[in-house]
mmCIF file of C-alpha atoms and ligand atoms in Angstrom:
data_model
loop_
_atom_site.group_PDB
_atom_site.id
_atom_site.type_symbol
_atom_site.label_atom_id
_atom_site.label_comp_id
_atom_site.label_asym_id
_atom_site.label_seq_id
_atom_site.Cartn_x
_atom_site.Cartn_y
_atom_site.Cartn_z
ATOM 1 C CA MET S 1 1.040 -72.512 -24.595
ATOM 2 C CA LYS S 2 4.327 -74.410 -22.912
ATOM 3 C CA VAL S 3 7.461 -72.502 -23.441
ATOM 4 C CA TYR S 4 11.016 -73.152 -21.321
ATOM 5 C CA ILE S 5 13.315 -70.639 -21.378
ATOM 6 C CA LEU S 6 16.694 -71.937 -20.808
ATOM 7 C CA GLY S 7 19.541 -68.699 -18.981
ATOM 8 C CA SER S 8 18.171 -66.706 -16.632
ATOM 9 C CA GLY S 9 20.065 -63.875 -18.533
ATOM 10 C CA ILE S 10 19.185 -60.589 -19.044
ATOM 11 C CA GLY S 11 18.309 -62.032 -22.402
ATOM 12 C CA GLY S 12 16.683 -65.007 -21.097
ATOM 13 C CA MET S 13 14.902 -63.196 -18.401
ATOM 14 C CA SER S 14 13.828 -60.524 -21.617
ATOM 15 C CA CYS S 15 12.420 -63.479 -24.139
ATOM 16 C CA ALA S 16 10.601 -65.256 -21.018
ATOM 17 C CA ALA S 17 8.843 -61.704 -19.923
ATOM 18 C CA VAL S 18 7.718 -60.785 -23.442
ATOM 19 C CA LEU S 19 6.523 -64.632 -24.032
ATOM 20 C CA ALA S 20 4.375 -64.398 -20.720
ATOM 21 C CA ASN S 21 2.816 -61.520 -21.814
ATOM 22 C CA LYS S 22 1.784 -62.739 -25.029
ATOM 23 C CA GLY S 23 0.000 -65.885 -23.003
ATOM 24 C CA PHE S 24 3.022 -68.552 -22.887
ATOM 25 C CA GLU S 25 2.848 -70.595 -20.125
ATOM 26 C CA VAL S 26 6.668 -69.535 -19.859
ATOM 27 C CA THR S 27 9.447 -71.842 -17.152
ATOM 28 C CA VAL S 28 12.790 -70.317 -17.096
ATOM 29 C CA LEU S 29 15.276 -73.282 -16.328
ATOM 30 C CA GLU S 30 18.997 -71.741 -14.349
ATOM 31 C CA GLN S 31 21.891 -73.610 -13.151
ATOM 32 C CA ASN S 32 22.928 -71.797 -10.830
ATOM 33 C CA SER S 33 20.676 -70.526 -7.632
ATOM 34 C CA TYR S 34 20.673 -67.190 -8.603
ATOM 35 C CA PHE S 35 18.925 -64.644 -12.063
ATOM 36 C CA GLY S 36 20.826 -62.191 -13.946
ATOM 37 C CA GLY S 37 23.949 -64.424 -15.774
ATOM 38 C CA LYS S 38 26.633 -62.288 -16.365
ATOM 39 C CA ALA S 39 24.735 -59.662 -14.905
ATOM 40 C CA HIS S 40 25.073 -60.598 -11.512
ATOM 41 C CA ARG S 41 26.418 -59.088 -7.876
ATOM 42 C CA ILE S 42 28.756 -60.456 -5.504
ATOM 43 C CA SER S 43 29.007 -58.800 -2.015
ATOM 44 C CA GLU S 44 32.255 -58.698 0.308
ATOM 45 C CA GLU S 45 32.981 -57.095 3.656
ATOM 46 C CA GLY S 46 29.890 -54.508 3.174
ATOM 47 C CA PHE S 47 30.936 -53.631 -0.524
ATOM 48 C CA GLU S 48 28.956 -55.207 -3.652
ATOM 49 C CA PHE S 49 30.495 -55.815 -7.127
ATOM 50 C CA ASP S 50 28.790 -56.523 -10.415
ATOM 51 C CA THR S 51 30.143 -59.040 -11.704
ATOM 52 C CA GLY S 52 30.372 -58.320 -15.604
ATOM 53 C CA PRO S 53 29.157 -55.488 -17.301
ATOM 54 C CA CYS S 54 29.331 -51.554 -16.082
ATOM 55 C CA LEU S 55 27.856 -49.306 -18.795
ATOM 56 C CA LEU S 56 24.506 -49.053 -19.607
ATOM 57 C CA THR S 57 23.586 -48.643 -23.534
ATOM 58 C CA TYR S 58 20.048 -47.759 -25.337
ATOM 59 C CA PRO S 59 17.937 -47.693 -22.176
ATOM 60 C CA ASN S 60 15.144 -47.450 -25.028
ATOM 61 C CA TRP S 61 15.661 -51.109 -25.742
ATOM 62 C CA PHE S 62 14.891 -51.737 -21.949
ATOM 63 C CA GLU S 63 11.858 -49.404 -22.086
ATOM 64 C CA GLU S 64 10.542 -50.703 -25.299
ATOM 65 C CA LEU S 65 10.619 -54.195 -23.759
ATOM 66 C CA PHE S 66 8.827 -53.110 -20.582
ATOM 67 C CA ASN S 67 6.095 -51.383 -23.151
ATOM 68 C CA THR S 68 5.281 -54.395 -24.846
ATOM 69 C CA CYS S 69 4.499 -55.885 -21.889
ATOM 70 C CA GLY S 70 2.291 -53.175 -20.660
ATOM 71 C CA LYS S 71 4.662 -51.516 -17.851
ATOM 72 C CA ASN S 72 6.802 -48.961 -17.472
ATOM 73 C CA LEU S 73 10.636 -49.570 -17.158
ATOM 74 C CA LYS S 74 10.445 -46.166 -14.665
ATOM 75 C CA ASP S 75 8.281 -48.033 -11.717
ATOM 76 C CA TYR S 76 11.087 -51.019 -12.061
ATOM 77 C CA LEU S 77 14.674 -48.790 -12.523
ATOM 78 C CA GLY S 78 15.767 -45.617 -12.601
ATOM 79 C CA TYR S 79 18.685 -44.548 -14.573
ATOM 80 C CA GLN S 80 20.760 -41.509 -15.298
ATOM 81 C CA ARG S 81 23.032 -40.330 -19.047
ATOM 82 C CA LEU S 82 26.485 -40.150 -17.889
ATOM 83 C CA ASP S 83 29.083 -37.120 -18.457
ATOM 84 C CA PRO S 84 31.655 -37.828 -18.389
ATOM 85 C CA ILE S 85 31.095 -41.417 -19.909
ATOM 86 C CA THR S 86 34.603 -42.798 -19.496
ATOM 87 C CA ARG S 87 38.430 -41.204 -18.214
ATOM 88 C CA TYR S 88 41.013 -43.044 -19.546
ATOM 89 C CA PHE S 89 44.032 -42.869 -17.725
ATOM 90 C CA LEU S 90 47.331 -42.598 -19.298
ATOM 91 C CA ASP S 91 50.860 -41.932 -18.630
ATOM 92 C CA ASN S 92 50.114 -39.753 -15.359
ATOM 93 C CA GLN S 93 47.320 -37.919 -16.640
ATOM 94 C CA HIS S 94 44.051 -38.444 -17.615
ATOM 95 C CA VAL S 95 41.296 -37.942 -20.731
ATOM 96 C CA ASP S 96 37.417 -37.538 -20.444
ATOM 97 C CA VAL S 97 35.608 -39.340 -23.287
ATOM 98 C CA ALA S 98 32.080 -36.837 -22.420
ATOM 99 C CA SER S 99 28.581 -37.291 -23.444
ATOM 100 C CA ASP S 100 28.985 -35.128 -25.895
ATOM 101 C CA ILE S 101 31.228 -35.656 -28.884
ATOM 102 C CA LYS S 102 32.526 -32.168 -30.026
ATOM 103 C CA GLN S 103 33.668 -31.980 -26.263
ATOM 104 C CA THR S 104 35.042 -34.973 -26.879
ATOM 105 C CA ALA S 105 37.110 -33.983 -29.868
ATOM 106 C CA ILE S 106 37.964 -30.937 -27.952
ATOM 107 C CA ASN S 107 39.592 -32.492 -24.433
ATOM 108 C CA PHE S 108 41.546 -35.520 -27.590
ATOM 109 C CA GLU S 109 42.834 -32.256 -28.666
ATOM 110 C CA ASN S 110 43.739 -30.628 -25.479
ATOM 111 C CA LYS S 111 45.046 -33.141 -23.473
ATOM 112 C CA LEU S 112 46.684 -35.689 -26.450
ATOM 113 C CA GLY S 113 47.376 -33.617 -29.554
ATOM 114 C CA LEU S 114 45.020 -34.487 -31.622
ATOM 115 C CA LYS S 115 42.879 -32.425 -34.044
ATOM 116 C CA LYS S 116 39.315 -31.721 -33.452
ATOM 117 C CA ILE S 117 38.684 -31.935 -37.304
ATOM 118 C CA VAL S 118 40.657 -35.290 -37.860
ATOM 119 C CA PHE S 119 38.959 -36.795 -34.819
ATOM 120 C CA LEU S 120 35.262 -35.722 -36.209
ATOM 121 C CA ASN S 121 36.194 -36.533 -39.543
ATOM 122 C CA TYR S 122 36.657 -39.862 -38.393
ATOM 123 C CA ILE S 123 33.706 -40.267 -36.226
ATOM 124 C CA LYS S 124 31.445 -38.941 -38.768
ATOM 125 C CA ARG S 125 32.692 -41.704 -41.179
ATOM 126 C CA TRP S 126 31.469 -44.192 -38.440
ATOM 127 C CA VAL S 127 28.650 -42.923 -37.779
ATOM 128 C CA ARG S 128 27.863 -43.387 -40.713
ATOM 129 C CA ILE S 129 28.279 -46.970 -41.245
ATOM 130 C CA TYR S 130 26.814 -48.110 -37.912
ATOM 131 C CA ASN S 131 23.480 -46.113 -39.358
ATOM 132 C CA ILE S 132 23.883 -48.521 -42.136
ATOM 133 C CA SER S 133 24.528 -51.332 -39.777
ATOM 134 C CA GLU S 134 21.371 -50.607 -37.276
ATOM 135 C CA LYS S 135 18.973 -50.377 -40.009
ATOM 136 C CA ILE S 136 20.169 -53.619 -41.458
ATOM 137 C CA PHE S 137 20.647 -55.740 -39.007
ATOM 138 C CA LEU S 138 20.201 -54.770 -35.443
ATOM 139 C CA LEU S 139 16.829 -53.652 -35.735
ATOM 140 C CA ASN S 140 15.601 -56.293 -38.367
ATOM 141 C CA GLU S 141 14.997 -59.744 -37.661
ATOM 142 C CA LEU S 142 18.190 -62.301 -38.576
ATOM 143 C CA LYS S 143 17.414 -64.876 -40.683
ATOM 144 C CA PHE S 144 19.690 -65.900 -43.274
ATOM 145 C CA ASN S 145 17.433 -66.129 -46.432
ATOM 146 C CA PHE S 146 17.602 -63.901 -49.652
ATOM 147 C CA PHE S 147 16.677 -60.456 -48.319
ATOM 148 C CA PHE S 148 19.803 -61.026 -45.945
ATOM 149 C CA LEU S 149 21.806 -61.733 -48.166
ATOM 150 C CA LYS S 150 21.372 -58.657 -50.256
ATOM 151 C CA ASN S 151 21.031 -56.696 -47.279
ATOM 152 C CA ALA S 152 24.728 -57.818 -46.150
ATOM 153 C CA PHE S 153 26.058 -57.102 -49.965
ATOM 154 C CA LYS S 154 24.662 -53.573 -49.894
ATOM 155 C CA TRP S 155 26.516 -53.784 -46.082
ATOM 156 C CA ILE S 156 29.797 -54.203 -47.669
ATOM 157 C CA PHE S 157 29.108 -51.974 -50.347
ATOM 158 C CA LYS S 158 28.352 -48.845 -48.197
ATOM 159 C CA ALA S 159 31.095 -49.817 -45.419
ATOM 160 C CA GLY S 160 33.191 -50.429 -47.705
ATOM 161 C CA VAL S 161 35.509 -53.989 -48.494
ATOM 162 C CA ILE S 162 38.550 -52.463 -46.525
ATOM 163 C CA ASN S 163 36.400 -52.864 -43.085
ATOM 164 C CA ILE S 164 36.394 -56.684 -43.399
ATOM 165 C CA PHE S 165 40.068 -56.911 -44.134
ATOM 166 C CA THR S 166 41.666 -55.241 -42.378
ATOM 167 C CA SER S 167 41.846 -54.601 -38.380
ATOM 168 C CA VAL S 168 40.457 -52.278 -36.181
ATOM 169 C CA ALA S 169 43.866 -51.822 -34.550
ATOM 170 C CA TYR S 170 45.519 -51.370 -38.497
ATOM 171 C CA TYR S 171 42.518 -48.896 -39.253
ATOM 172 C CA ASN S 172 42.419 -46.712 -36.766
ATOM 173 C CA LYS S 173 46.310 -45.668 -37.488
ATOM 174 C CA VAL S 174 44.856 -43.239 -39.428
ATOM 175 C CA LEU S 175 44.222 -41.035 -36.602
ATOM 176 C CA LYS S 176 48.148 -41.275 -36.369
ATOM 177 C CA ASN S 177 48.108 -40.513 -32.742
ATOM 178 C CA LYS S 178 48.994 -43.524 -30.253
ATOM 179 C CA ALA S 179 46.792 -42.467 -27.601
ATOM 180 C CA VAL S 180 43.504 -42.262 -28.891
ATOM 181 C CA GLU S 181 43.813 -45.047 -30.988
ATOM 182 C CA LYS S 182 44.726 -47.013 -27.990
ATOM 183 C CA ILE S 183 41.575 -45.656 -26.907
ATOM 184 C CA MET S 184 39.584 -46.235 -30.196
ATOM 185 C CA ASN S 185 40.462 -49.972 -30.360
ATOM 186 C CA ARG S 186 39.474 -50.951 -26.951
ATOM 187 C CA PHE S 187 35.783 -50.790 -28.496
ATOM 188 C CA ALA S 188 37.144 -54.509 -29.769
ATOM 189 C CA THR S 189 37.153 -55.867 -26.020
ATOM 190 C CA TYR S 190 32.981 -55.311 -26.337
ATOM 191 C CA THR S 191 33.203 -58.749 -27.308
ATOM 192 C CA GLY S 192 35.839 -60.396 -25.873
ATOM 193 C CA SER S 193 38.282 -59.591 -28.822
ATOM 194 C CA SER S 194 41.652 -58.408 -29.608
ATOM 195 C CA PRO S 195 41.504 -55.684 -31.674
ATOM 196 C CA TYR S 196 44.689 -56.774 -33.560
ATOM 197 C CA LYS S 197 42.561 -59.753 -34.833
ATOM 198 C CA THR S 198 39.071 -58.009 -34.871
ATOM 199 C CA PRO S 199 37.849 -56.558 -38.188
ATOM 200 C CA ALA S 200 37.647 -52.972 -38.486
ATOM 201 C CA PHE S 201 34.009 -52.835 -38.862
ATOM 202 C CA MET S 202 33.535 -53.249 -35.241
ATOM 203 C CA ASN S 203 34.623 -49.621 -34.555
ATOM 204 C CA GLN S 204 31.233 -48.928 -35.191
ATOM 205 C CA LEU S 205 30.966 -50.077 -31.688
ATOM 206 C CA ALA S 206 32.416 -46.739 -30.451
ATOM 207 C CA ILE S 207 29.444 -45.221 -31.653
ATOM 208 C CA VAL S 208 26.796 -46.848 -29.607
ATOM 209 C CA GLU S 209 28.861 -45.275 -26.414
ATOM 210 C CA MET S 210 30.807 -41.891 -27.849
ATOM 211 C CA ILE S 211 27.388 -40.874 -29.812
ATOM 212 C CA ASN S 212 24.452 -42.530 -28.532
ATOM 213 C CA GLY S 213 25.836 -42.623 -24.828
ATOM 214 C CA GLY S 214 26.608 -44.419 -21.652
ATOM 215 C CA TYR S 215 24.050 -44.558 -18.836
ATOM 216 C CA TYR S 216 24.428 -45.860 -14.853
ATOM 217 C CA PRO S 217 21.062 -47.862 -13.809
ATOM 218 C CA LYS S 218 20.774 -47.054 -10.010
ATOM 219 C CA GLY S 219 22.289 -49.192 -8.440
ATOM 220 C CA GLY S 220 24.068 -50.453 -11.011
ATOM 221 C CA ILE S 221 24.143 -52.928 -13.884
ATOM 222 C CA HIS S 222 22.349 -56.070 -11.282
ATOM 223 C CA GLY S 223 19.771 -53.360 -11.140
ATOM 224 C CA ILE S 224 18.742 -54.105 -14.686
ATOM 225 C CA SER S 225 18.650 -57.994 -13.700
ATOM 226 C CA LYS S 226 16.692 -57.308 -10.861
ATOM 227 C CA ALA S 227 13.880 -55.418 -12.861
ATOM 228 C CA LEU S 228 13.637 -57.834 -15.167
ATOM 229 C CA PHE S 229 13.032 -60.938 -12.723
ATOM 230 C CA LYS S 230 10.677 -58.374 -11.576
ATOM 231 C CA LEU S 231 8.868 -58.131 -14.337
ATOM 232 C CA CYS S 232 8.599 -61.207 -15.109
ATOM 233 C CA LYS S 233 7.527 -62.909 -11.465
ATOM 234 C CA ASP S 234 4.533 -60.076 -12.550
ATOM 235 C CA VAL S 235 3.605 -61.090 -16.467
ATOM 236 C CA GLY S 236 3.326 -64.606 -14.257
ATOM 237 C CA VAL S 237 7.192 -66.466 -15.425
ATOM 238 C CA GLU S 238 8.078 -69.335 -13.271
ATOM 239 C CA PHE S 239 11.400 -69.896 -12.540
ATOM 240 C CA GLN S 240 13.285 -73.363 -11.272
ATOM 241 C CA PHE S 241 16.755 -72.563 -10.707
ATOM 242 C CA ASN S 242 19.847 -74.798 -9.549
ATOM 243 C CA TYR S 243 18.545 -76.465 -12.730
ATOM 244 C CA LYS S 244 21.591 -77.754 -15.226
ATOM 245 C CA ILE S 245 20.597 -78.571 -18.537
ATOM 246 C CA ASP S 246 22.636 -81.428 -20.006
ATOM 247 C CA ASN S 247 21.968 -81.472 -23.362
ATOM 248 C CA ILE S 248 18.895 -80.636 -25.793
ATOM 249 C CA LYS S 249 17.523 -82.936 -28.566
ATOM 250 C CA HIS S 250 14.929 -82.184 -31.421
ATOM 251 C CA GLN S 251 13.101 -85.248 -32.709
ATOM 252 C CA SER S 252 9.557 -85.723 -34.171
ATOM 253 C CA ASN S 253 9.066 -81.905 -33.853
ATOM 254 C CA LEU S 254 9.524 -81.899 -30.183
ATOM 255 C CA PHE S 255 12.173 -80.515 -27.874
ATOM 256 C CA LYS S 256 14.022 -83.071 -25.304
ATOM 257 C CA ILE S 257 15.929 -81.187 -22.229
ATOM 258 C CA TYR S 258 18.232 -83.501 -20.667
ATOM 259 C CA SER S 259 19.286 -82.454 -17.140
ATOM 260 C CA LYS S 260 20.280 -84.948 -14.173
ATOM 261 C CA ASN S 261 17.138 -85.770 -13.248
ATOM 262 C CA GLU S 262 14.566 -85.497 -15.780
ATOM 263 C CA VAL S 263 13.712 -85.406 -19.136
ATOM 264 C CA ILE S 264 11.440 -82.834 -20.186
ATOM 265 C CA PHE S 265 9.716 -82.754 -23.314
ATOM 266 C CA SER S 266 8.546 -79.313 -25.206
ATOM 267 C CA LYS S 267 7.262 -78.492 -28.446
ATOM 268 C CA TYR S 268 8.756 -74.776 -27.755
ATOM 269 C CA LEU S 269 12.356 -73.963 -26.568
ATOM 270 C CA VAL S 270 14.684 -70.703 -26.458
ATOM 271 C CA SER S 271 18.056 -71.474 -25.609
ATOM 272 C CA ASN S 272 19.548 -68.229 -24.365
ATOM 273 C CA ILE S 273 22.578 -70.304 -22.207
ATOM 274 C CA ASP S 274 26.214 -69.183 -22.930
HETATM 275 C C1 LIG H 301 33.652 -58.985 -17.877
HETATM 276 C C2 LIG H 301 32.428 -58.182 -18.804
HETATM 277 C C3 LIG H 301 31.681 -56.916 -19.404
HETATM 278 C C4 LIG H 301 30.821 -56.238 -19.701
HETATM 279 N N1 LIG H 301 30.731 -55.420 -19.750
HETATM 280 C C5 LIG H 301 29.428 -54.865 -20.300
HETATM 281 C C6 LIG H 301 28.576 -53.705 -20.254
HETATM 282 O O1 LIG H 301 29.486 -53.179 -19.873
HETATM 283 N N2 LIG H 301 27.907 -53.374 -21.114
HETATM 284 C C7 LIG H 301 26.916 -54.224 -21.787
HETATM 285 O O2 LIG H 301 25.820 -54.238 -22.417
HETATM 286 N N3 LIG H 301 27.632 -55.465 -21.521
HETATM 287 C C8 LIG H 301 28.580 -55.950 -21.225
HETATM 288 N N4 LIG H 301 29.168 -56.940 -21.268
HETATM 289 C C9 LIG H 301 28.273 -58.490 -22.032
HETATM 290 C C10 LIG H 301 26.632 -58.295 -21.381
HETATM 291 O O3 LIG H 301 27.215 -58.892 -20.088
HETATM 292 C C11 LIG H 301 26.779 -59.724 -22.003
HETATM 293 O O4 LIG H 301 26.255 -59.560 -22.696
HETATM 294 C C12 LIG H 301 24.650 -60.026 -21.207
HETATM 295 O O5 LIG H 301 25.399 -60.451 -19.707
HETATM 296 C C13 LIG H 301 24.971 -61.334 -21.685
HETATM 297 O O6 LIG H 301 23.165 -62.060 -21.061
HETATM 298 P P1 LIG H 301 22.856 -63.430 -21.615
HETATM 299 O O7 LIG H 301 21.255 -63.203 -20.765
HETATM 300 O O8 LIG H 301 22.736 -63.408 -23.251
HETATM 301 O O9 LIG H 301 23.959 -64.461 -21.752
HETATM 302 P P2 LIG H 301 24.245 -64.751 -19.977
HETATM 303 O O10 LIG H 301 24.226 -63.441 -18.493
HETATM 304 O O11 LIG H 301 25.188 -65.366 -20.250
HETATM 305 O O12 LIG H 301 23.086 -65.726 -19.171
HETATM 306 C C14 LIG H 301 23.230 -67.338 -19.721
HETATM 307 C C15 LIG H 301 22.408 -67.913 -18.604
HETATM 308 O O13 LIG H 301 22.558 -69.025 -19.108
HETATM 309 C C16 LIG H 301 22.822 -70.069 -17.368
HETATM 310 N N5 LIG H 301 23.312 -71.339 -18.456
HETATM 311 C C17 LIG H 301 24.389 -71.452 -19.260
HETATM 312 N N6 LIG H 301 24.554 -72.884 -19.029
HETATM 313 C C18 LIG H 301 23.991 -73.522 -18.879
HETATM 314 C C19 LIG H 301 23.013 -74.712 -18.571
HETATM 315 N N7 LIG H 301 23.454 -75.900 -19.149
HETATM 316 N N8 LIG H 301 21.631 -75.136 -17.593
HETATM 317 C C20 LIG H 301 20.744 -74.522 -16.963
HETATM 318 N N9 LIG H 301 21.470 -73.011 -17.778
HETATM 319 C C21 LIG H 301 22.559 -72.462 -17.682
HETATM 320 C C22 LIG H 301 23.398 -69.369 -16.738
HETATM 321 O O14 LIG H 301 24.038 -69.152 -15.863
HETATM 322 C C23 LIG H 301 23.171 -67.990 -16.953
HETATM 323 O O15 LIG H 301 22.566 -67.297 -16.415
HETATM 324 C C24 LIG H 301 30.345 -57.675 -20.499
HETATM 325 C C25 LIG H 301 29.891 -59.111 -20.280
HETATM 326 C C26 LIG H 301 31.458 -59.272 -19.556
HETATM 327 C C27 LIG H 301 31.728 -60.969 -19.203
#
């Protein structure tokens, strides 16, 4: 069965590999002349720059993806856990977020004057909320049905209504420490949002990095794109580059994929264009 995937970013290639491995005949259509999407790389005067993402979280999800395709991630990509994960430069000093949260709390106390216990209690609360979100949303299929609504209400009840009606920056004032508030506000920008406008529940993104850890893929984040491209090739995915989709229509159980030169008809389509 033929399926078209639109976009050769990390998402598109992951999907392409899984479907090809399941026996679909997969073609990825990509407007650029290269794969990777945001996780691309540019070279200038002997230096190489990742164009977007720089920190890997959840390498185990990549491991799972490669395992699903009968492959071992280690044969495609090496990575290492970072310690420290991040270094923040604030008014002539710096402070490290370590891979151990207790060490981070000590660093914040010693350098920024926030009591360890205050920070650890703050983190404990968001770990609890994150764990609920992970179970309900991240590890479940997102379908807008009765079960989704039931779980969404459960989440609101457990996470607390206050986290929906206050902003990240407003909530973080509980820390009563401007420097640490600034650090914790940063996580709202993960989604390109402003901490002053984003609901406080986005604070749980801090848990992804501060508790679950940050990783460095060998060769930078573009190494992930390269690994996925190779995986795709190994399981038989076809790529068409310089192929810009102008429009998609769905009629009579068929997708019509419009580009400059042709219209493709397909029963199956996955769009992962941004
Ligand atoms: C500055 C920045 C920093 C980031 N930092 C991190 C980080 O440190 N860690 C992290 O995990 N995440 C980070 N992210 C997020 C991460 O980059 C994205 O979540 C991820 O790369 C998205 O992958 P994707 O495949 O969903 O989309 P994309 O990478 O956007 O891929 C979409 C693809 O679709 C193609 N496309 C679009 N329109 C068309 C069309 N009309 N026809 C054909 N093809 C089309 C595009 O060319 C592209 O290749 C960062 C993002 C940015 C921008």
